[in-house]
Every structure is written in C-alpha cells, then in structure tokens.
C-alpha cells in the first residue's frame, strides 16, 4: 500500500465545473503539499497546509488531520487548469511520499 | 528571489554512455537539494537528496550517483546508462532544516531518452 493515495487518477471536466481531487495518507505529517505539473513537465508548489483550509484564486485546499485526508478543489474550472495534480506527504526526515497524481483535462 | 536552473532540457543518449545532469540554485544558501525521476505514467521517485556540501543520501539502488561539489550545485551522473534510466528527471530545492514544513521548488526537468 502506498503511503499517499490519490483519486481519481484521471478526470475530465467541462469548463466551469467544480472539481475535487482527493488525497489520503497513512503517515503522520506536519504539513501536506499540493503540486501542479504542467503538460511540459514543470512542477510548481500550490499549497502547503497543516490544518483547515487555504485558498489561492480559484484553488482551495482543505485538510483533516484526524482523518488523514486532504482535498484540492478548483472552482469555475478553465482549460488552463489542465495539468497533473500531485499530493505529497513529508516523512520525518527531509523527504516526501508522493501520490501518483491526478491528470485533469478541462474541455472548453 | 530564488531561482533554480536545470539543464539540459532534453537529452538522447545511447545505452552504455555516461550521463551528467546539472542543477544550480540562486538566491538562497544551504538549501536542501533533491533529484527525482518520473517514469512515464508514474509518480515522482526520490533518487538522491542532500542537506549540505558533500552530503548525499540515496534512496534506491541504481547505477546513478549524485554529487554536491558546491553549496548550490547538484549533479546527477552515471558511468553507463541503461535503457531503464529513461525518464523525466527533476531537480528541486527547499529551505533547510525541516523540509516537511517548506515548499519544494522544482526545476523545469530533463527528459532523458536512452536508445
């Protein structure tokens, strides 16, 4: 079993739809990270959160530490949101466990 | 501001040839540095990380090696490439000492194809 599980693996949405990507982890963590990998391969860090909710533009990330579960929401999705979204949970050292990613395609 | 440079962007190498990928970070000092590989359709796999000059930790046995000759330089090498070394290689940095509480910043990656 992977330390970090994401669902769904693939997601196709119509432009404007509300999108939810889920992440469950089995390790104890101090903060969970959400990353976005663009079609060209580059990765950017979206959120790092240890409790509650964070919002950045149309992106919202939530975490429930007790249930070891986090969600990434995208409101009013747009084709430029098409990317792979990766959840990452750090271990007690300087390393991370990564989910396999959710490939999102937003159709105009 | 901090920036991370990784090169080359793409590389095609024959089996058995050597490899050297370079990553440099600007605008910060004593960063944690990481090399990841992403095989086609798979998640990120940590290959090496470094918390300081000359300090390298390896996560998986392989024919790759890493070196950190300077504070902000991280090099991924191989003496003889295998077909299974094909993939997308990413360098990343984060602030020390507790990387878990710091975001990771990624380079643009190197797409390596072994023929």
XYZ file of N, CA and C in Angstrom:
669
model
N 0.855 -1.189 0.000
C 0.000 0.000 0.000
C 0.887 1.234 0.000
N 0.542 2.218 -0.858
C 1.307 3.444 -0.896
C 0.970 4.306 0.310
N 1.962 5.069 0.736
C 1.738 5.967 1.856
C 0.771 7.091 1.483
N 0.735 7.436 0.213
C -0.150 8.501 -0.261
C -0.980 7.968 -1.425
N -2.283 8.067 -1.298
C -3.188 7.601 -2.347
C -4.014 8.779 -2.841
N -4.108 8.899 -4.162
C -4.911 9.965 -4.747
C -6.040 9.380 -5.563
N -7.124 10.153 -5.633
C -8.235 9.765 -6.509
C -8.954 11.012 -6.995
N -9.500 10.984 -8.214
C -9.320 9.910 -9.187
C -7.946 9.995 -9.848
N -7.609 8.988 -10.639
C -6.345 9.024 -11.382
C -6.456 9.946 -12.578
N -7.610 9.909 -13.217
C -7.874 10.757 -14.381
C -9.223 11.430 -14.207
N -9.308 12.647 -14.669
C -10.540 13.417 -14.513
C -10.712 14.334 -15.714
N -11.879 14.246 -16.331
C -12.214 15.141 -17.435
C -13.429 15.954 -17.030
N -13.350 17.254 -17.236
C -14.435 18.135 -16.818
C -14.724 19.149 -17.912
N -15.946 19.642 -17.906
C -16.317 20.738 -18.802
C -15.888 22.057 -18.148
N -15.531 22.983 -18.981
C -15.159 24.304 -18.464
C -16.263 24.849 -17.570
N -15.864 25.365 -16.433
C -16.825 25.938 -15.499
C -17.220 25.000 -14.374
N -16.945 23.734 -14.510
C -17.322 22.773 -13.476
C -16.470 22.935 -12.228
N -17.041 22.505 -11.110
C -16.331 22.460 -9.827
C -15.634 21.109 -9.740
N -14.358 21.133 -9.403
C -13.544 19.918 -9.425
C -13.011 19.619 -8.028
N -13.008 18.339 -7.686
C -12.433 17.911 -6.415
C -11.469 16.758 -6.661
N -10.287 16.876 -6.098
C -9.282 15.814 -6.131
C -8.973 15.443 -4.689
N -8.928 14.144 -4.422
C -8.763 13.684 -3.051
C -7.406 13.040 -2.818
N -6.944 13.154 -1.590
C -5.651 12.595 -1.195
C -5.783 12.001 0.207
N -5.426 10.747 0.354
C -5.396 10.102 1.668
C -3.972 9.648 1.946
N -3.543 9.783 3.180
C -2.181 9.421 3.520
C -2.188 8.601 4.804
N -1.182 7.776 4.943
C -1.132 6.870 6.089
C -0.025 7.223 7.065
N 0.762 8.240 6.749
C 1.877 8.617 7.617
C 1.499 9.830 8.453
N 2.153 9.950 9.606
C 1.944 11.149 10.404
C 2.717 12.299 9.793
N 2.076 13.443 9.637
C 2.728 14.551 8.952
C 2.516 15.840 9.708
N 3.368 16.803 9.400
C 3.182 18.140 9.951
C 2.549 19.063 8.925
N 2.698 18.725 7.660
C 2.101 19.548 6.606
C 1.960 18.712 5.350
N 0.924 18.973 4.589
C 0.710 18.269 3.337
C 0.887 19.252 2.190
N 1.460 18.761 1.086
C 1.748 19.630 -0.049
C 0.914 19.219 -1.264
N 0.447 20.211 -1.980
C -0.185 20.000 -3.286
C 0.687 20.643 -4.353
N 0.953 19.871 -5.413
C 1.798 20.330 -6.510
C 1.012 20.262 -7.812
N 1.417 21.083 -8.758
C 0.797 21.071 -10.084
C 1.898 20.847 -11.124
N 1.703 19.825 -11.953
C 2.681 19.557 -13.007
C 2.057 19.905 -14.349
N 2.656 20.867 -15.024
C 2.143 21.318 -16.312
C 2.443 20.292 -17.398
N 1.719 20.356 -18.506
C 1.944 19.396 -19.601
C 3.400 19.322 -20.054
N 4.133 20.408 -19.955
C 5.544 20.386 -20.351
C 6.450 19.706 -19.345
N 5.921 19.427 -18.149
C 6.690 18.719 -17.142
C 7.050 19.526 -15.918
N 7.073 20.848 -16.029
C 7.452 21.661 -14.886
C 6.472 21.525 -13.737
N 6.994 21.577 -12.517
C 6.160 21.399 -11.317
C 6.235 22.657 -10.470
N 5.069 23.092 -10.004
C 5.027 24.215 -9.081
C 4.292 23.788 -7.819
N 4.694 24.377 -6.727
C 4.049 24.104 -5.452
C 2.814 24.989 -5.336
N 1.660 24.379 -5.074
C 0.407 25.136 -4.944
C 0.123 25.501 -3.496
N 0.138 24.502 -2.662
C -0.215 24.715 -1.263
C 0.654 23.856 -0.363
N 0.839 24.380 0.840
C 1.381 23.590 1.933
C 0.470 23.894 3.111
N -0.200 22.870 3.628
C -1.125 23.158 4.711
C -1.060 22.106 5.791
N -1.260 22.555 6.998
C -1.196 21.660 8.148
C -2.534 21.563 8.869
N -3.458 22.461 8.549
C -4.781 22.381 9.157
C -5.744 23.245 8.362
N -7.019 22.931 8.472
C -8.058 23.793 7.936
C -8.071 23.910 6.433
N -8.045 25.139 5.964
C -8.261 25.417 4.557
C -7.356 26.550 4.110
N -6.912 26.457 2.848
C -6.186 27.558 2.226
C -6.783 27.819 0.861
N -6.784 29.101 0.466
C -7.378 29.487 -0.810
C -6.385 30.353 -1.573
N -6.288 30.064 -2.876
C -5.456 30.891 -3.737
C -6.169 31.002 -5.073
N -6.799 32.147 -5.285
C -7.575 32.322 -6.514
C -8.729 31.346 -6.546
N -8.800 30.545 -7.613
C -9.893 29.573 -7.736
C -9.546 28.225 -7.109
N -8.400 28.118 -6.519
C -7.964 26.871 -5.902
C -8.172 26.923 -4.395
N -8.721 25.829 -3.877
C -8.930 25.713 -2.437
C -8.408 24.357 -1.991
N -7.618 24.343 -0.930
C -7.131 23.080 -0.378
C -7.613 22.963 1.057
N -8.084 21.765 1.401
C -8.533 21.507 2.760
C -7.816 20.275 3.295
N -7.724 20.194 4.602
C -7.091 19.027 5.208
C -7.795 18.686 6.514
N -7.953 17.387 6.741
C -8.481 16.878 8.003
C -7.399 15.973 8.581
N -6.673 16.489 9.547
C -5.531 15.765 10.104
C -5.965 14.464 10.778
N -7.093 14.514 11.478
C -7.564 13.311 12.191
C -7.899 12.194 11.219
N -8.517 12.549 10.093
C -8.896 11.534 9.113
C -7.798 11.272 8.094
N -6.701 12.030 8.169
C -5.575 11.889 7.231
C -6.073 11.984 5.793
N -6.752 13.082 5.530
C -7.344 13.263 4.216
C -7.285 14.737 3.835
N -6.970 14.961 2.559
C -6.944 16.317 2.038
C -7.650 16.354 0.697
N -8.216 17.492 0.378
C -8.860 17.678 -0.916
C -8.369 18.961 -1.560
N -8.290 18.911 -2.873
C -7.991 20.103 -3.671
C -9.216 20.387 -4.528
N -9.736 21.594 -4.418
C -10.905 21.982 -5.190
C -10.528 23.068 -6.179
N -11.133 23.011 -7.335
C -10.969 24.069 -8.335
C -12.371 24.567 -8.676
N -12.612 25.830 -8.448
C -13.906 26.397 -8.789
C -13.839 27.018 -10.185
N -14.951 26.990 -10.899
C -15.039 27.571 -12.244
C -13.848 27.137 -13.090
N -13.702 25.835 -13.266
C -12.533 25.299 -13.950
C -12.385 25.868 -15.361
N -11.140 25.924 -15.792
C -10.784 26.516 -17.076
C -9.798 25.576 -17.776
N -9.773 25.562 -19.103
C -8.813 24.686 -19.799
C -7.367 24.868 -19.342
N -6.996 26.053 -18.914
C -5.613 26.238 -18.464
C -5.335 25.542 -17.131
N -6.381 25.037 -16.472
C -6.178 24.240 -15.257
C -5.764 22.804 -15.577
N -5.819 22.447 -16.851
C -5.439 21.089 -17.249
C -3.979 20.839 -16.881
N -3.784 19.823 -16.065
C -2.455 19.527 -15.536
C -2.556 18.257 -14.711
N -1.427 17.817 -14.190
C -1.420 16.720 -13.223
C -1.245 17.326 -11.846
N -2.119 16.953 -10.932
C -2.073 17.472 -9.566
C -1.567 16.364 -8.654
N -0.545 16.699 -7.867
C 0.160 15.712 -7.065
C 0.091 16.097 -5.601
N -0.222 15.133 -4.792
C -0.260 15.300 -3.350
C 1.030 14.729 -2.778
N 1.624 15.403 -1.800
C 2.889 14.938 -1.239
C 2.865 15.064 0.285
N 3.266 13.989 0.950
C 3.316 13.972 2.411
C 4.755 13.761 2.843
N 5.287 14.658 3.662
C 6.676 14.503 4.084
C 6.825 13.438 5.157
N 8.003 12.801 5.166
C 8.286 11.888 6.267
C 9.011 12.669 7.353
N 9.522 11.982 8.336
C 10.123 12.683 9.474
C 11.489 13.274 9.137
N 12.012 12.921 7.974
C 13.308 13.458 7.553
C 13.134 14.606 6.595
N 13.870 14.563 5.535
C 13.800 15.631 4.544
C 13.217 15.136 3.227
N 12.387 14.125 3.280
C 11.886 13.519 2.063
C 10.368 13.516 2.043
N 9.840 13.175 0.859
C 8.404 13.193 0.671
C 7.917 11.875 0.090
N 6.701 11.520 0.473
C 5.967 10.472 -0.220
C 5.034 11.173 -1.195
N 5.064 10.742 -2.451
C 4.242 11.383 -3.465
C 3.116 10.461 -3.907
N 1.950 11.043 -4.140
C 0.899 10.320 -4.821
C 1.256 10.195 -6.290
N 0.553 9.335 -6.992
C 0.853 9.129 -8.415
C 0.247 10.216 -9.285
N -0.543 11.090 -8.674
C -1.063 12.231 -9.421
C -2.448 12.002 -9.993
N -3.143 13.090 -10.185
C -4.455 13.103 -10.853
C -4.324 13.931 -12.110
N -4.570 13.299 -13.237
C -4.478 14.006 -14.513
C -5.818 14.646 -14.830
N -5.844 15.959 -14.844
C -7.068 16.717 -15.082
C -7.061 17.306 -16.486
N -8.155 17.099 -17.199
C -8.354 17.733 -18.506
C -9.657 18.514 -18.449
N -9.588 19.803 -18.710
C -10.770 20.647 -18.739
C -11.066 21.004 -20.193
N -12.247 20.631 -20.624
C -12.632 20.806 -22.022
C -13.397 22.117 -22.185
N -13.050 22.903 -23.200
C -13.750 24.183 -23.402
C -15.221 23.960 -23.742
N 15.223 37.146 -5.431
C 14.372 35.964 -5.441
C 15.199 34.741 -5.815
N 14.652 33.588 -5.448
C 15.386 32.356 -5.699
C 15.005 31.766 -7.045
N 15.974 31.204 -7.725
C 15.705 30.515 -8.985
C 16.491 29.211 -9.018
N 15.969 28.286 -9.777
C 16.636 27.004 -9.945
C 16.794 26.733 -11.427
N 17.983 26.342 -11.821
C 18.286 26.074 -13.220
C 18.685 24.611 -13.370
N 18.138 24.007 -14.371
C 18.425 22.604 -14.625
C 18.657 22.437 -16.119
N 19.707 21.731 -16.457
C 19.966 21.513 -17.886
C 20.697 20.191 -18.108
N 20.561 19.641 -19.352
C 19.776 20.188 -20.463
C 18.290 19.890 -20.313
N 17.468 20.442 -21.157
C 16.032 20.197 -21.108
C 15.686 18.831 -21.683
N 16.364 18.442 -22.719
C 16.172 17.107 -23.301
C 17.531 16.520 -23.640
N 17.568 15.204 -23.597
C 18.832 14.521 -23.857
C 18.538 13.134 -24.409
N 19.201 12.791 -25.480
C 19.090 11.460 -26.057
C 20.481 10.839 -26.001
N 20.575 9.704 -25.332
C 21.878 9.075 -25.122
C 21.808 7.595 -25.491
N 22.889 7.022 -26.009
C 22.899 5.576 -26.265
C 23.148 4.803 -24.978
N 22.666 3.579 -24.976
C 22.932 2.683 -23.850
C 24.437 2.563 -23.640
N 24.837 2.619 -22.377
C 26.249 2.449 -22.059
C 27.047 3.732 -22.028
N 26.410 4.837 -22.419
C 27.132 6.113 -22.413
C 27.030 6.745 -21.023
N 27.917 7.710 -20.719
C 27.846 8.372 -19.415
C 26.789 9.478 -19.410
N 26.499 9.934 -18.188
C 25.478 10.973 -18.030
C 25.948 12.004 -17.019
N 25.620 13.250 -17.290
C 25.832 14.299 -16.307
C 24.730 15.330 -16.463
N 23.881 15.439 -15.440
C 22.843 16.468 -15.405
C 23.188 17.433 -14.283
N 23.027 18.708 -14.576
C 23.434 19.700 -13.590
C 22.258 20.554 -13.142
N 22.297 20.919 -11.896
C 21.253 21.742 -11.295
C 21.925 22.784 -10.408
N 21.527 24.041 -10.563
C 22.065 25.085 -9.699
C 20.925 25.931 -9.162
N 21.118 26.423 -7.975
C 20.128 27.254 -7.308
C 20.756 28.610 -7.037
N 19.979 29.653 -7.227
C 20.458 31.003 -6.954
C 19.539 31.680 -5.949
N 20.119 32.564 -5.180
C 19.310 33.400 -4.307
C 19.033 32.830 -2.939
N 19.651 31.715 -2.599
C 19.487 31.154 -1.273
C 20.774 30.429 -0.905
N 20.959 30.160 0.354
C 22.165 29.428 0.754
C 21.774 28.220 1.601
N 22.625 27.199 1.534
C 22.425 25.939 2.246
C 21.047 25.336 2.013
N 20.625 25.246 0.761
C 19.319 24.618 0.527
C 19.414 23.097 0.636
N 18.269 22.465 0.903
C 18.173 21.029 0.687
C 17.989 20.841 -0.814
N 18.688 19.868 -1.391
C 18.602 19.631 -2.828
C 18.153 18.200 -3.098
N 17.384 18.027 -4.140
C 16.781 16.732 -4.439
C 16.901 16.418 -5.932
N 17.093 15.142 -6.241
C 16.926 14.631 -7.600
C 15.786 13.620 -7.583
N 14.821 13.833 -8.486
C 13.702 12.927 -8.651
C 13.699 12.372 -10.071
N 13.098 11.197 -10.219
C 12.827 10.657 -11.541
C 11.335 10.338 -11.632
N 10.806 10.637 -12.794
C 9.404 10.329 -13.063
C 9.358 9.498 -14.329
N 9.095 8.196 -14.178
C 8.948 7.338 -15.343
C 7.583 7.608 -15.966
N 7.449 7.268 -17.234
C 6.214 7.544 -17.962
C 5.012 6.964 -17.228
N 4.016 7.802 -16.931
C 2.793 7.348 -16.296
C 2.925 7.000 -14.830
N 4.042 7.381 -14.217
C 4.244 7.030 -12.804
C 4.529 8.276 -11.987
N 4.501 8.093 -10.678
C 4.732 9.216 -9.782
C 6.201 9.554 -9.633
N 6.460 10.590 -8.863
C 7.829 11.016 -8.602
C 8.535 10.030 -7.680
N 9.735 9.705 -8.036
C 10.557 8.813 -7.213
C 11.800 9.571 -6.789
N 12.012 9.667 -5.483
C 13.199 10.341 -4.986
C 14.430 9.476 -5.234
N 15.434 10.061 -5.881
C 16.677 9.354 -6.144
C 17.745 9.704 -5.105
N 17.978 10.991 -4.929
C 19.003 11.468 -4.006
C 18.528 12.752 -3.351
N 19.016 12.981 -2.136
C 18.839 14.297 -1.555
C 20.088 14.661 -0.784
N 20.256 15.959 -0.597
C 21.466 16.465 0.040
C 21.114 17.631 0.951
N 21.652 17.579 2.158
C 21.407 18.663 3.107
C 22.612 19.590 3.222
N 23.704 19.263 2.520
C 24.877 20.118 2.564
C 25.950 19.635 1.604
N 26.989 20.432 1.433
C 28.084 20.084 0.522
C 28.652 18.717 0.887
N 28.752 17.866 -0.127
C 29.349 16.554 0.075
C 28.480 15.554 0.800
N 27.269 15.963 1.199
C 26.368 15.068 1.928
C 25.264 14.597 0.986
N 25.323 13.324 0.638
C 24.369 12.759 -0.310
C 23.713 11.542 0.324
N 22.396 11.499 0.240
C 21.654 10.318 0.675
C 20.966 9.717 -0.535
N 21.061 8.396 -0.632
C 20.481 7.703 -1.777
C 19.276 6.901 -1.324
N 18.233 6.956 -2.122
C 17.007 6.279 -1.755
C 16.851 4.911 -2.382
N 17.353 4.747 -3.580
C 17.159 3.481 -4.276
C 18.479 3.021 -4.882
N 18.729 1.720 -4.854
C 19.956 1.220 -5.501
C 19.835 1.356 -7.015
N 20.880 1.811 -7.640
C 20.814 2.058 -9.070
C 22.219 2.337 -9.572
N 22.313 2.562 -10.857
C 23.629 2.889 -11.420
C 23.811 4.382 -11.566
N 23.038 5.157 -10.837
C 23.201 6.601 -10.841
C 23.910 7.041 -9.572
N 24.551 8.182 -9.636
C 25.179 8.771 -8.454
C 24.945 10.267 -8.473
N 25.115 10.886 -7.326
C 24.925 12.331 -7.227
C 26.088 12.935 -6.469
N 26.357 14.186 -6.766
C 27.413 14.897 -6.053
C 26.986 16.333 -5.832
N 27.518 16.909 -4.774
C 27.241 18.308 -4.452
C 28.575 18.980 -4.190
N 29.231 19.405 -5.252
C 30.560 19.998 -5.079
C 30.532 21.403 -4.493
N 29.423 22.088 -4.670
C 29.272 23.433 -4.115
C 27.910 23.532 -3.433
N 27.737 24.554 -2.638
C 26.516 24.686 -1.831
C 25.254 24.648 -2.676
N 25.303 25.277 -3.851
C 24.088 25.404 -4.637
C 24.179 24.673 -5.970
N 25.006 23.638 -6.024
C 25.160 22.862 -7.234
C 24.945 21.393 -6.928
N 24.110 20.754 -7.731
C 23.783 19.353 -7.520
C 23.878 18.656 -8.865
N 24.662 17.570 -8.936
C 24.921 16.913 -10.199
C 24.485 15.459 -10.123
N 23.802 15.022 -11.146
C 23.379 13.626 -11.262
C 24.207 12.973 -12.364
N 24.808 11.826 -12.064
C 25.729 11.207 -13.009
C 25.481 9.722 -13.144
N 25.996 9.211 -14.246
C 26.061 7.773 -14.433
C 27.283 7.465 -15.289
N 27.924 6.349 -15.003
C 29.066 5.954 -15.831
C 28.594 5.216 -17.071
N 27.485 4.460 -16.903
C 26.977 3.670 -18.036
C 25.463 3.615 -17.955
N 24.788 4.285 -18.865
C 23.330 4.346 -18.835
C 22.693 3.027 -19.279
N 21.557 2.742 -18.649
C 20.748 1.582 -19.009
C 19.462 2.072 -19.667
N 18.808 1.187 -20.401
C 17.521 1.547 -21.008
C 16.529 2.003 -19.944
N 16.585 1.360 -18.790
C 15.633 1.670 -17.715
C 15.881 3.047 -17.090
N 16.951 3.710 -17.466
C 17.214 5.050 -16.944
C 16.414 6.128 -17.676
N 15.726 5.761 -18.725
C 14.897 6.737 -19.437
C 13.838 7.297 -18.494
N 13.569 8.566 -18.646
C 12.540 9.177 -17.811
C 12.712 10.678 -17.753
N 11.944 11.260 -16.883
C 11.952 12.706 -16.689
C 12.603 12.972 -15.343
N 13.692 13.712 -15.351
C 14.469 13.950 -14.140
C 14.248 15.385 -13.678
N 13.930 15.502 -12.410
C 13.649 16.811 -11.842
C 14.568 17.081 -10.658
N 15.094 18.283 -10.641
C 15.855 18.758 -9.505
C 14.947 19.684 -8.698
N 15.099 19.683 -7.401
C 14.294 20.556 -6.563
C 15.114 21.025 -5.367
N 14.664 22.143 -4.792
C 15.302 22.607 -3.567
C 14.232 23.036 -2.578
N 14.607 22.995 -1.320
C 13.749 23.544 -0.265
C 14.672 24.122 0.800
N 14.109 24.956 1.630
C 14.919 25.516 2.711
C 15.167 24.431 3.748
N 16.361 24.420 4.350
C 16.589 23.528 5.467
C 15.928 24.103 6.698
N 15.870 23.529 7.818
C 16.282 22.198 8.137
C 15.130 21.221 8.100
N 13.885 21.707 8.331
C 12.749 20.796 8.298
C 12.059 20.947 6.946
N 12.465 20.133 6.005
C 11.924 20.261 4.655
C 10.419 20.044 4.622
N 9.900 19.278 5.571
C 8.466 18.988 5.536
C 7.632 20.240 5.720
N 8.197 21.242 6.362
C 7.461 22.473 6.593
C 7.799 23.553 5.576
N 8.478 23.159 4.521
C 8.863 24.110 3.493
C 8.401 23.616 2.135
N 7.965 24.510 1.271
C 7.599 24.082 -0.080
C 8.838 23.688 -0.866
N 8.647 22.783 -1.796
C 9.727 22.408 -2.691
C 9.598 23.221 -3.977
N 10.742 23.637 -4.505
C 10.779 24.405 -5.745
C 11.495 23.567 -6.794
N 10.839 23.355 -7.907
C 11.341 22.421 -8.900
C 11.958 23.132 -10.097
N 12.959 22.481 -10.678
C 13.477 22.908 -11.961
C 12.524 22.477 -13.069
N 12.863 22.849 -14.288
C 11.985 22.540 -15.418
C 12.111 21.100 -15.891
N 13.104 20.385 -15.391
C 13.227 18.965 -15.710
C 14.075 18.691 -16.936
N 14.573 17.465 -16.991
C 15.325 16.972 -18.146
C 14.664 15.693 -18.624
N 14.263 15.695 -19.889
C 13.662 14.484 -20.456
C 14.783 13.666 -21.079
N 15.072 12.508 -20.488
C 16.182 11.658 -20.917
C 15.651 10.434 -21.653
N 16.106 10.255 -22.865
C 15.738 9.083 -23.656
C 16.981 8.273 -23.934
N 16.922 6.998 -23.631
C 18.058 6.100 -23.858
C 17.745 5.218 -25.053
N 18.645 5.183 -26.010
C 18.410 4.405 -27.221
C 19.289 3.159 -27.251
